[in-house]
CSV table of C-alpha atoms and ligand atoms in Angstrom, one decimal:
chain,number,residue,atom,x,y,z
A,1,MET,CA,10.1,38.5,-36.2
A,2,THR,CA,9.9,39.9,-32.6
A,3,LYS,CA,12.8,39.2,-30.3
A,4,TYR,CA,12.6,39.2,-26.5
A,5,GLN,CA,15.4,39.1,-24.0
A,6,THR,CA,14.4,37.9,-20.5
A,7,ASP,CA,15.7,36.2,-17.4
A,8,VAL,CA,13.3,33.2,-17.4
A,9,ALA,CA,11.1,32.0,-20.3
A,10,ILE,CA,8.1,30.2,-18.8
A,11,LEU,CA,6.4,27.6,-21.0
A,12,GLY,CA,2.8,27.2,-19.9
A,13,GLY,CA,0.4,29.8,-18.4
A,14,GLY,CA,-1.4,27.4,-16.0
A,15,PRO,CA,-1.1,27.6,-12.2
A,16,SER,CA,2.6,26.6,-12.2
A,17,GLY,CA,3.7,29.1,-14.8
A,18,LEU,CA,1.7,32.0,-13.5
A,19,MET,CA,2.8,31.4,-9.9
A,20,LEU,CA,6.4,31.2,-10.9
A,21,SER,CA,6.1,34.4,-12.9
A,22,ARG,CA,4.5,36.2,-9.9
A,23,LEU,CA,7.1,35.0,-7.4
A,24,LEU,CA,9.9,36.1,-9.7
A,25,LEU,CA,8.2,39.5,-10.5
A,26,LEU,CA,8.1,40.2,-6.7
A,27,GLU,CA,11.9,39.9,-6.7
A,28,GLY,CA,12.4,42.0,-9.8
A,29,ILE,CA,13.3,39.0,-12.0
A,30,ARG,CA,11.8,39.3,-15.5
A,31,SER,CA,9.9,36.5,-17.3
A,32,VAL,CA,7.9,35.9,-20.5
A,33,ILE,CA,5.0,33.4,-20.5
A,34,ILE,CA,4.4,31.3,-23.6
A,35,GLU,CA,0.9,29.6,-23.6
A,36,ARG,CA,-0.5,27.4,-26.3
A,37,GLN,CA,-4.2,28.0,-25.5
A,38,PRO,CA,-6.1,31.3,-25.5
A,39,MET,CA,-5.7,32.6,-21.9
A,40,GLN,CA,-9.5,32.7,-21.6
A,41,HIS,CA,-9.6,28.9,-22.0
A,42,VAL,CA,-6.9,28.4,-19.3
A,43,LEU,CA,-8.9,30.6,-16.9
A,44,GLU,CA,-12.1,28.6,-17.4
A,45,ARG,CA,-10.7,25.1,-17.1
A,46,ILE,CA,-12.5,23.3,-14.2
A,47,ARG,CA,-10.0,21.2,-12.3
A,48,ALA,CA,-8.8,21.2,-8.7
A,49,GLY,CA,-10.7,22.3,-5.6
A,50,VAL,CA,-8.7,21.5,-2.5
A,51,LEU,CA,-5.8,23.7,-1.4
A,52,GLU,CA,-3.3,22.7,1.3
A,53,GLU,CA,-2.3,25.2,3.9
A,54,GLY,CA,1.1,25.5,2.2
A,55,SER,CA,-0.6,26.5,-1.1
A,56,VAL,CA,-2.7,29.2,0.7
A,57,ASN,CA,0.5,30.4,2.4
A,58,LEU,CA,2.3,30.6,-0.9
A,59,MET,CA,-0.6,32.6,-2.3
A,60,GLN,CA,-0.4,35.0,0.7
A,61,ASN,CA,3.4,35.4,0.3
A,62,ALA,CA,2.7,36.2,-3.4
A,63,GLY,CA,0.4,39.0,-2.2
A,64,LEU,CA,-2.7,37.0,-3.2
A,65,GLY,CA,-4.1,36.0,0.1
A,66,ASP,CA,-7.2,38.3,0.4
A,67,ARG,CA,-9.7,36.6,-1.8
A,68,VAL,CA,-8.7,33.0,-1.0
A,69,LEU,CA,-9.0,33.7,2.7
A,70,ARG,CA,-12.3,35.6,2.3
A,71,GLU,CA,-14.0,33.4,-0.2
A,72,GLY,CA,-12.3,30.0,0.3
A,73,GLN,CA,-14.1,27.5,2.5
A,74,ARG,CA,-12.1,26.2,5.5
A,75,HIS,CA,-12.6,22.5,5.9
A,76,SER,CA,-11.5,20.7,9.1
A,77,GLY,CA,-12.5,17.2,8.0
A,78,PHE,CA,-14.0,15.0,5.3
A,79,ARG,CA,-15.8,11.7,5.1
A,80,ILE,CA,-14.9,8.3,3.7
A,81,THR,CA,-17.8,5.9,3.1
A,82,TYR,CA,-17.6,2.3,2.3
A,83,GLY,CA,-21.0,1.1,1.2
A,84,ASP,CA,-23.3,2.4,3.9
A,85,ASP,CA,-20.5,2.5,6.5
A,86,GLU,CA,-18.7,5.8,7.1
A,87,LEU,CA,-15.7,7.4,8.8
A,88,ARG,CA,-15.1,11.1,9.4
A,89,ILE,CA,-11.4,12.0,9.2
A,90,ASP,CA,-11.1,14.9,11.6
A,91,ILE,CA,-8.1,16.5,10.0
A,92,GLU,CA,-8.0,19.5,12.4
A,93,LYS,CA,-8.0,17.3,15.5
A,94,LEU,CA,-5.5,14.8,14.0
A,95,THR,CA,-3.0,17.4,12.5
A,96,GLY,CA,-3.9,20.9,13.8
A,97,LYS,CA,-4.3,21.9,10.2
A,98,HIS,CA,-7.2,22.3,7.7
A,99,VAL,CA,-7.6,22.5,3.9
A,100,THR,CA,-9.3,25.3,1.8
A,101,ILE,CA,-11.9,24.7,-0.9
A,102,TYR,CA,-11.1,27.2,-3.6
A,103,GLY,CA,-11.4,26.3,-7.3
A,104,GLN,CA,-8.4,26.2,-9.6
A,105,THR,CA,-10.4,28.7,-11.8
A,106,GLU,CA,-10.2,31.2,-8.9
A,107,VAL,CA,-6.5,30.5,-8.2
A,108,THR,CA,-5.7,31.0,-11.9
A,109,LYS,CA,-7.8,34.2,-12.1
A,110,ASP,CA,-6.0,35.7,-9.1
A,111,LEU,CA,-2.6,34.8,-10.5
A,112,PHE,CA,-3.3,36.0,-14.0
A,113,ALA,CA,-4.5,39.4,-12.7
A,114,SER,CA,-1.4,39.7,-10.6
A,115,VAL,CA,1.0,39.3,-13.5
A,116,SER,CA,-0.8,40.5,-16.6
A,117,GLY,CA,-1.2,44.1,-15.6
A,118,ASN,CA,2.3,44.3,-14.1
A,119,GLY,CA,4.6,44.2,-17.0
A,120,ILE,CA,4.8,40.5,-17.6
A,121,ARG,CA,4.4,39.6,-21.2
A,122,ILE,CA,2.0,36.7,-21.8
A,123,LEU,CA,2.1,35.3,-25.3
A,124,ASP,CA,-1.1,33.2,-25.6
A,125,SER,CA,-2.5,31.1,-28.5
A,126,VAL,CA,1.1,30.4,-29.4
A,127,THR,CA,1.7,27.8,-32.2
A,128,ASP,CA,4.7,25.7,-32.9
A,129,ALA,CA,6.8,26.7,-29.8
A,130,LYS,CA,10.2,25.0,-30.0
A,131,ILE,CA,13.2,24.9,-27.7
A,132,HIS,CA,16.7,25.2,-29.2
A,133,ASN,CA,20.2,24.8,-27.8
A,134,LEU,CA,19.0,23.6,-24.4
A,135,ASP,CA,22.4,22.5,-23.3
A,136,SER,CA,24.3,25.7,-24.0
A,137,ASP,CA,24.4,29.5,-23.2
A,138,GLN,CA,22.4,30.2,-26.4
A,139,VAL,CA,19.2,28.6,-25.3
A,140,LYS,CA,16.1,30.1,-27.1
A,141,ILE,CA,12.4,29.4,-27.8
A,142,ILE,CA,10.9,30.1,-31.2
A,143,GLY,CA,7.3,30.1,-32.2
A,144,SER,CA,4.4,32.0,-33.7
A,145,HIS,CA,2.0,34.4,-32.0
A,146,GLY,CA,-0.8,35.9,-34.0
A,147,ASN,CA,0.6,36.4,-37.5
A,148,GLU,CA,4.1,37.0,-36.2
A,149,ASP,CA,7.1,34.7,-35.4
A,150,PHE,CA,9.0,35.3,-32.2
A,151,GLU,CA,12.3,34.4,-30.7
A,152,ILE,CA,12.9,34.5,-26.9
A,153,HIS,CA,16.5,34.5,-25.5
A,154,PRO,CA,16.3,33.8,-21.8
A,155,LYS,CA,18.9,32.8,-19.3
A,156,PHE,CA,16.7,29.8,-18.2
A,157,ILE,CA,13.6,28.0,-19.3
A,158,ALA,CA,10.9,26.9,-16.9
A,159,GLY,CA,8.9,24.0,-18.3
A,160,CYS,CA,5.4,24.5,-16.8
A,161,ASP,CA,3.6,23.3,-19.8
A,162,GLY,CA,1.6,20.3,-18.3
A,163,PHE,CA,1.7,16.7,-19.1
A,164,LYS,CA,1.4,17.1,-22.9
A,165,GLY,CA,3.8,20.0,-23.2
A,166,ILE,CA,7.1,20.1,-25.1
A,167,SER,CA,9.6,20.8,-22.3
A,168,ARG,CA,9.8,17.2,-20.9
A,169,GLN,CA,10.2,15.9,-24.4
A,170,ALA,CA,13.1,18.3,-24.9
A,171,ILE,CA,15.2,16.3,-22.4
A,172,PRO,CA,17.1,13.6,-24.4
A,173,ALA,CA,15.8,10.1,-23.8
A,174,ASP,CA,19.1,8.9,-22.4
A,175,LYS,CA,19.1,11.7,-19.8
A,176,LYS,CA,15.8,10.9,-18.1
A,177,ASN,CA,13.8,8.1,-16.6
A,178,GLU,CA,10.0,8.0,-16.6
A,179,TYR,CA,7.9,6.0,-14.2
A,180,GLU,CA,4.2,5.4,-14.9
A,181,ARG,CA,1.0,3.6,-13.8
A,182,VAL,CA,-2.0,4.1,-16.0
A,183,TYR,CA,-5.3,3.1,-14.2
A,184,PRO,CA,-8.0,1.3,-16.1
A,185,PHE,CA,-10.6,4.0,-15.2
A,186,GLY,CA,-11.2,7.8,-15.3
A,187,TRP,CA,-13.3,10.3,-13.4
A,188,LEU,CA,-16.4,11.7,-14.9
A,189,GLY,CA,-16.8,15.2,-13.4
A,190,VAL,CA,-20.0,17.3,-13.2
A,191,LEU,CA,-20.4,20.8,-12.0
A,192,SER,CA,-24.0,21.8,-11.1
A,193,GLU,CA,-25.7,24.8,-9.6
A,194,THR,CA,-27.1,22.8,-6.7
A,195,LYS,CA,-26.7,22.7,-2.9
A,196,PRO,CA,-23.7,20.5,-2.0
A,197,ALA,CA,-24.5,17.0,-0.7
A,198,ASP,CA,-22.9,17.9,2.7
A,199,HIS,CA,-20.8,20.8,4.2
A,200,GLU,CA,-17.7,18.6,3.9
A,201,LEU,CA,-16.3,16.4,1.1
A,202,ILE,CA,-17.4,12.7,0.8
A,203,TYR,CA,-15.1,10.1,-0.8
A,204,ALA,CA,-17.4,7.2,-1.4
A,205,SER,CA,-16.2,3.6,-2.1
A,206,HIS,CA,-18.9,1.3,-3.5
A,207,GLU,CA,-18.8,-2.2,-5.1
A,208,ASP,CA,-19.8,-0.6,-8.4
A,209,GLY,CA,-17.1,2.1,-8.2
A,210,PHE,CA,-15.8,5.3,-6.6
A,211,SER,CA,-17.7,8.6,-6.2
A,212,LEU,CA,-16.7,12.0,-4.8
A,213,CYS,CA,-19.0,14.7,-3.5
A,214,SER,CA,-17.2,18.0,-3.6
A,215,MET,CA,-18.2,21.7,-4.0
A,216,ARG,CA,-17.1,25.2,-4.9
A,217,ASN,CA,-19.5,27.2,-2.7
A,218,GLU,CA,-22.9,26.9,-1.0
A,219,CYS,CA,-24.8,26.7,-4.2
A,220,LEU,CA,-22.2,25.1,-6.6
A,221,SER,CA,-21.4,21.4,-6.4
A,222,ARG,CA,-18.7,19.3,-8.0
A,223,TYR,CA,-19.3,15.6,-8.3
A,224,TYR,CA,-17.2,12.8,-9.8
A,225,VAL,CA,-17.9,9.1,-10.5
A,226,GLN,CA,-15.5,6.5,-11.6
A,227,CYS,CA,-16.0,5.4,-15.3
A,228,PRO,CA,-14.2,3.0,-17.7
A,229,ALA,CA,-11.0,4.5,-19.2
A,230,GLY,CA,-12.3,4.7,-22.8
A,231,ASP,CA,-15.7,6.3,-22.0
A,232,SER,CA,-16.7,9.6,-23.7
A,233,VAL,CA,-18.9,12.3,-22.2
A,234,GLU,CA,-21.6,11.6,-24.8
A,235,GLN,CA,-22.2,8.3,-23.2
A,236,TRP,CA,-23.1,10.0,-19.9
A,237,SER,CA,-26.4,11.8,-20.0
A,238,ASP,CA,-27.1,13.9,-16.8
A,239,ASP,CA,-29.7,11.3,-15.8
A,240,ARG,CA,-27.2,8.5,-16.1
A,241,PHE,CA,-24.7,10.4,-14.1
A,242,TRP,CA,-27.1,11.3,-11.2
A,243,ASP,CA,-28.4,7.7,-11.1
A,244,THR,CA,-24.9,6.3,-10.8
A,245,LEU,CA,-23.8,8.8,-8.2
A,246,LYS,CA,-26.9,8.2,-6.0
A,247,ARG,CA,-26.4,4.4,-6.2
A,248,GLN,CA,-22.7,4.7,-5.2
A,249,ILE,CA,-23.1,7.0,-2.2
A,250,PRO,CA,-24.7,6.1,1.2
A,251,SER,CA,-28.5,6.1,0.9
A,252,THR,CA,-28.9,8.7,3.7
A,253,ILE,CA,-27.0,11.2,1.5
A,254,ALA,CA,-28.5,10.0,-1.8
A,255,ASN,CA,-32.0,10.5,-0.5
A,256,ASN,CA,-31.4,14.2,0.1
A,257,LEU,CA,-29.3,14.9,-2.9
A,258,GLU,CA,-30.2,17.9,-4.9
A,259,THR,CA,-29.7,17.3,-8.6
A,260,GLY,CA,-29.9,19.7,-11.6
A,261,PRO,CA,-28.5,20.2,-15.1
A,262,SER,CA,-24.8,19.9,-15.5
A,263,LEU,CA,-23.0,23.2,-16.2
A,264,GLU,CA,-19.8,21.3,-17.2
A,265,LYS,CA,-19.1,17.7,-17.7
A,266,SER,CA,-15.7,16.2,-18.5
A,267,ILE,CA,-13.7,12.9,-18.2
A,268,ALA,CA,-10.2,12.9,-16.8
A,269,PRO,CA,-8.1,9.7,-17.2
A,270,LEU,CA,-6.2,8.6,-14.1
A,271,ARG,CA,-2.4,8.3,-14.2
A,272,SER,CA,0.6,8.2,-11.9
A,273,PHE,CA,3.7,9.5,-13.6
A,274,VAL,CA,7.2,10.9,-12.6
A,275,CYS,CA,10.0,12.1,-14.8
A,276,GLU,CA,13.5,12.0,-13.2
A,277,PRO,CA,15.4,14.3,-13.1
A,278,LEU,CA,13.3,17.5,-13.4
A,279,SER,CA,16.2,19.5,-15.0
A,280,PHE,CA,18.5,19.4,-17.9
A,281,GLY,CA,21.0,22.1,-18.9
A,282,ARG,CA,19.1,25.4,-18.7
A,283,LEU,CA,15.7,23.8,-18.4
A,284,PHE,CA,13.8,23.2,-15.2
A,285,ILE,CA,10.5,21.4,-15.2
A,286,ALA,CA,7.6,22.0,-12.7
A,287,GLY,CA,4.0,20.8,-12.1
A,288,ASP,CA,2.2,18.4,-14.3
A,289,ALA,CA,5.0,18.7,-16.9
A,290,GLY,CA,7.1,16.6,-14.6
A,291,HIS,CA,4.7,14.4,-12.8
A,292,ILE,CA,1.0,13.4,-12.6
A,293,VAL,CA,-1.0,12.0,-9.7
A,294,PRO,CA,-4.5,10.6,-9.8
A,295,PRO,CA,-6.8,13.3,-8.3
A,296,THR,CA,-8.0,11.1,-5.4
A,297,GLY,CA,-5.5,12.7,-2.9
A,298,ALA,CA,-6.1,16.3,-4.2
A,299,LYS,CA,-2.4,16.7,-4.7
A,300,GLY,CA,-1.7,17.8,-8.3
A,301,LEU,CA,-2.1,21.6,-8.0
A,302,ASN,CA,-0.5,21.6,-4.5
A,303,LEU,CA,2.5,19.7,-5.8
A,304,ALA,CA,2.8,22.1,-8.7
A,305,PHE,CA,3.0,24.9,-6.1
A,306,SER,CA,5.6,23.2,-4.0
A,307,ASP,CA,7.8,22.6,-7.1
A,308,VAL,CA,7.4,26.3,-8.1
A,309,TYR,CA,8.3,27.4,-4.5
A,310,TYR,CA,11.6,25.4,-4.7
A,311,LEU,CA,12.3,26.6,-8.3
A,312,SER,CA,11.6,30.2,-7.5
A,313,LYS,CA,14.1,30.0,-4.6
A,314,GLY,CA,16.7,28.6,-7.0
A,315,PHE,CA,16.2,31.4,-9.6
A,316,ILE,CA,16.1,34.1,-6.9
A,317,THR,CA,19.4,33.0,-5.3
A,318,PHE,CA,20.9,32.7,-8.8
A,319,PHE,CA,19.9,36.2,-10.0
A,320,LYS,CA,20.4,37.9,-6.6
A,321,ASP,CA,23.5,36.2,-5.2
A,322,LYS,CA,25.0,34.6,-8.4
A,323,ASN,CA,24.7,31.3,-6.5
A,324,GLU,CA,23.6,28.2,-8.5
A,325,GLN,CA,23.4,25.8,-5.6
A,326,LEU,CA,19.6,25.8,-5.1
A,327,LEU,CA,19.0,25.4,-8.8
A,328,LYS,CA,21.4,22.4,-8.8
A,329,GLU,CA,19.4,20.9,-5.9
A,330,TYR,CA,16.0,21.7,-7.3
A,331,SER,CA,15.2,18.4,-8.9
A,332,ASP,CA,16.2,16.3,-5.9
A,333,ARG,CA,14.3,18.5,-3.4
A,334,ALA,CA,11.2,18.6,-5.5
A,335,LEU,CA,11.3,14.9,-6.3
A,336,ASP,CA,11.5,14.0,-2.6
A,337,ARG,CA,8.1,15.6,-1.9
A,338,ILE,CA,6.7,14.5,-5.3
A,339,TRP,CA,7.3,10.8,-4.6
A,340,LYS,CA,5.7,11.0,-1.1
A,341,SER,CA,2.6,12.5,-2.8
A,342,GLU,CA,2.7,9.9,-5.5
A,343,ARG,CA,2.6,7.2,-2.9
A,344,PHE,CA,-0.3,8.8,-1.0
A,345,SER,CA,-2.3,9.4,-4.2
A,346,TRP,CA,-1.7,5.8,-5.4
A,347,TRP,CA,-2.8,4.5,-2.0
A,348,MET,CA,-6.0,6.6,-1.8
A,349,THR,CA,-6.8,5.5,-5.3
A,350,SER,CA,-6.3,1.8,-4.6
A,351,LEU,CA,-8.3,2.0,-1.3
A,352,LEU,CA,-11.4,3.7,-2.9
A,353,HIS,CA,-11.7,2.5,-6.5
A,354,ARG,CA,-12.7,-0.9,-8.1
A,355,PHE,CA,-10.3,-2.3,-10.6
A,356,ASP,CA,-11.3,-4.6,-13.6
A,357,ASN,CA,-11.0,-8.4,-13.1
A,358,GLU,CA,-10.4,-8.2,-9.4
A,359,ASP,CA,-10.9,-11.3,-7.2
A,360,GLY,CA,-12.4,-11.5,-3.8
A,361,PHE,CA,-9.0,-11.3,-2.2
A,362,ALA,CA,-8.5,-7.7,-3.4
A,363,GLU,CA,-11.9,-6.7,-2.1
A,364,ARG,CA,-11.4,-8.2,1.3
A,365,LEU,CA,-8.0,-6.5,1.6
A,366,ARG,CA,-9.7,-3.2,0.9
A,367,ARG,CA,-12.4,-3.8,3.4
A,368,ALA,CA,-9.8,-4.8,6.0
A,369,GLU,CA,-7.9,-1.6,5.2
A,370,PHE,CA,-11.1,0.5,5.7
A,371,LYS,CA,-11.9,-1.3,9.0
A,372,TYR,CA,-8.4,-0.8,10.3
A,373,LEU,CA,-8.6,2.9,9.3
A,374,CYS,CA,-11.9,3.2,11.3
A,375,GLN,CA,-10.3,1.5,14.4
A,376,SER,CA,-6.8,3.1,14.4
A,377,GLU,CA,-6.4,6.8,15.1
A,378,ASP,CA,-2.7,6.4,14.3
A,379,TYR,CA,-3.6,5.3,10.8
A,380,GLN,CA,-6.1,8.1,10.4
A,381,ARG,CA,-3.4,10.5,11.4
A,382,VAL,CA,-1.1,9.2,8.7
A,383,LEU,CA,-3.9,9.8,6.1
A,384,ALA,CA,-4.7,13.2,7.5
A,385,THR,CA,-1.1,14.3,7.6
A,386,ASN,CA,-0.6,13.5,3.9
A,387,TYR,CA,-4.0,15.0,2.9
A,388,VAL,CA,-3.3,18.4,4.5
A,389,GLY,CA,0.1,18.4,2.8
A,390,LEU,CA,3.6,17.5,3.8
A,391,PRO,CA,5.8,20.5,4.9
A,392,TYR,CA,8.1,22.3,2.5
B,401,LIG,P1,-1.6,22.7,-16.4
B,401,LIG,O1,-2.7,23.2,-15.6
B,401,LIG,O2,-1.8,21.5,-17.2
B,401,LIG,O3,-1.0,23.9,-17.3
B,401,LIG,C1,-0.1,23.8,-18.3
B,401,LIG,C2,-0.3,24.8,-19.3
B,401,LIG,O4,0.7,24.6,-20.4
B,401,LIG,C3,0.1,24.9,-21.6
B,401,LIG,N1,0.9,24.2,-22.7
B,401,LIG,C4,1.7,24.8,-23.5
B,401,LIG,N2,2.1,26.1,-23.6
B,401,LIG,C5,3.0,26.4,-24.5
B,401,LIG,N3,3.6,25.5,-25.4
B,401,LIG,C6,3.2,24.3,-25.4
B,401,LIG,N4,3.7,23.4,-26.2
B,401,LIG,C7,2.3,23.8,-24.4
B,401,LIG,N5,1.7,22.6,-24.1
B,401,LIG,C8,0.9,22.9,-23.1
B,401,LIG,C9,-1.3,24.3,-21.4
B,401,LIG,O5,-2.2,24.8,-22.4
B,401,LIG,C10,-1.6,24.7,-20.0
B,401,LIG,O6,-2.3,25.9,-19.9
B,401,LIG,O7,-0.3,22.4,-15.5
B,401,LIG,P2,0.2,23.1,-14.1
B,401,LIG,O8,0.3,24.6,-14.3
B,401,LIG,O9,1.4,22.3,-13.7
B,401,LIG,O10,-0.9,22.8,-13.0
B,401,LIG,C11,-1.2,21.5,-12.6
B,401,LIG,C12,-2.7,21.4,-12.2
B,401,LIG,O11,-3.5,22.0,-13.2
B,401,LIG,C13,-3.1,20.0,-11.9
B,401,LIG,O12,-2.1,19.3,-11.2
B,401,LIG,C14,-4.4,19.9,-11.0
B,401,LIG,O13,-5.5,20.4,-11.8
B,401,LIG,C15,-4.7,18.5,-10.6
B,401,LIG,N6,-6.0,18.3,-9.9
B,401,LIG,C16,-6.1,18.6,-8.5
B,401,LIG,N7,-5.0,19.1,-7.9
B,401,LIG,C17,-5.1,19.5,-6.6
B,401,LIG,O14,-4.1,19.9,-6.0
B,401,LIG,N8,-6.3,19.4,-5.8
B,401,LIG,C18,-7.4,18.9,-6.4
B,401,LIG,O15,-8.4,18.9,-5.8
B,401,LIG,C19,-7.3,18.5,-7.8
B,401,LIG,N9,-8.4,18.0,-8.5
B,401,LIG,C20,-7.1,17.9,-10.5
B,401,LIG,C21,-8.3,17.7,-9.8
B,401,LIG,C22,-7.1,17.5,-11.9
B,401,LIG,C23,-8.2,17.0,-12.5
B,401,LIG,N10,-8.1,16.7,-13.9
B,401,LIG,C24,-9.0,17.3,-14.8
B,401,LIG,C25,-6.9,16.1,-14.4
B,401,LIG,C26,-9.4,17.2,-10.4
B,401,LIG,C27,-9.4,16.8,-11.7
B,401,LIG,C28,-10.6,16.2,-12.3
B,402,LIG,C1,-12.6,18.9,-6.6
B,402,LIG,O1,-13.4,19.5,-5.9
B,402,LIG,O2,-12.6,19.1,-7.9
B,402,LIG,C2,-11.8,17.8,-6.0
B,402,LIG,C3,-11.8,17.6,-4.6
B,402,LIG,C4,-11.0,16.6,-4.1
B,402,LIG,C5,-10.3,15.8,-4.9
B,402,LIG,C6,-10.3,16.0,-6.2
B,402,LIG,C7,-11.0,17.0,-6.8
B,402,LIG,O3,-9.6,14.8,-4.3
C-alpha cells in the first residue's frame, strides 16, 4: 500500500484535471492526478477543435501560450448554410474577437508535458478508485495502480473525471439536482488527411440532417454528420459517410470536396446536462463531470477551462490566504456561466439539426429563424458573442 499526502487530489487526467494541476503547480500547491485510462489514450482522444479567446488566454497564463499561438489557426468568422443558402457570421467585425482552431489532442499534450516532468504525480490506468469520508476532514481516495493499492489523503478533491466518472456520483442524491435533455441523434465524426472544405468552419443545416466541416490544419480535416442515436460506426463505411456529407452541404462546396480514407471515425451522442450544485463537502466538480453540452456551440472544453479558472482561484486563496470564500462561491459562479452556454448550445443544436417526427411547423420556425438571422445584424451579434465565449 502506497500512501500519498497532497493538497488537492484530482480525479481525471483530461483537460480539466491537467489544467487545474498546472495552475496550482504555478502557485506551489501540490496535487496528485488519478486517471482511469492509460495516459496515452487520453492524449490521443479526438474531440474539441475550437478554443475561445479566454481559453487561449488561460493557456498563456499557465505558461503554455507559445505553441497554440504559433500553430493554432485564428478564425475571424464561420459560415452557416441552410440548404443552398448561406450566411457568414463575421465574428471579428461583430465582437472584435476571434476563435482559435487547435485540437484538444494538442491542448492535452501541452498540459501533460507541463505537469508530468514537474513533480506532479500522475497515477494512470487506475482501477477501482473510490472516494471515502467526503463530508469530513478525513477525506481520502483509495484505488489500485499497477499491482499496488494506494491511498491518497488530500485536503480537497477536484472531480474532473468526465461525465461517466465517480465524483458526481459521490454526492448524495438528496444533496444535488440533475437537469438533462438527451437528443435523439448523435454526431458521426471523421478525421481525414485531406484539404479542408474551406478556410473557415461550415455549419450546414439540411432537410436530411446537420453536417459540420471543420479542420485541424491545412491538410487535416474534421467532418461530422448527424446520425440516429443508436447507430454504430460499423454501419458507416467511408463511402456512406462522404455521400451523406456531400448531400447535406451546399453543392458549390460538395463539388470541390476532397475525400480520402478516414484516420479516425467515432460517434458521440448529444446531451445537455447540468448537476447542481458543483460541490459537496471537500469535493468540487469541474468540466464534463458536472455538465455536458451538445458540441454544436463548441463550448465543452471552453466551459471546462472556465470552471477550472474559478476553482483554481478558490484553491489558491484558500492555501495562500486561508480564505474559503471563493471556494464557497465556486459552484454559483461556475453555474452562472454554464447555464448561459447550455442555453446557447441547445439553441444552436435546435436551429441546425432535424428531430424525429417533426411537423411542418417546426421546419418553418427554423427557416424563419435562419432568415431572421440573415437579416438582423443584432441577432448575428448575439450569436457571435456567445460563440466567441462570454467573459470570465
Ligand atoms: P474528459 O475529457 O472527459 O476527461 C475526464 C477524464 O477522467 C477520466 N476518468 C476517471 N479517472 C479516474 N477515475 C475514474 N473513475 C474516472 N472516470 C473517468 C477519463 O478517463 C478522462 O480522461 O473531461 P474534461 O477534462 O472535463 O474535458 C471536457 C472536454 O473533453 C469536452 O467538454 C470537450 O471535448 C467537448 N467538445 C468540444 N468542446 C469545445 O470546447 N469545443 C469543441 O469544438 C468541442 N468539440 C467536443 C467536441 C466533444 C465531442 N465529443 C466526442 C463528445 C466534439 C466532440 C465530437
Ligand atoms: C471540431 O473541429 O471538432 C469541432 C468544431 C466545432 C464544433 C464542434 C467540433 O462546434
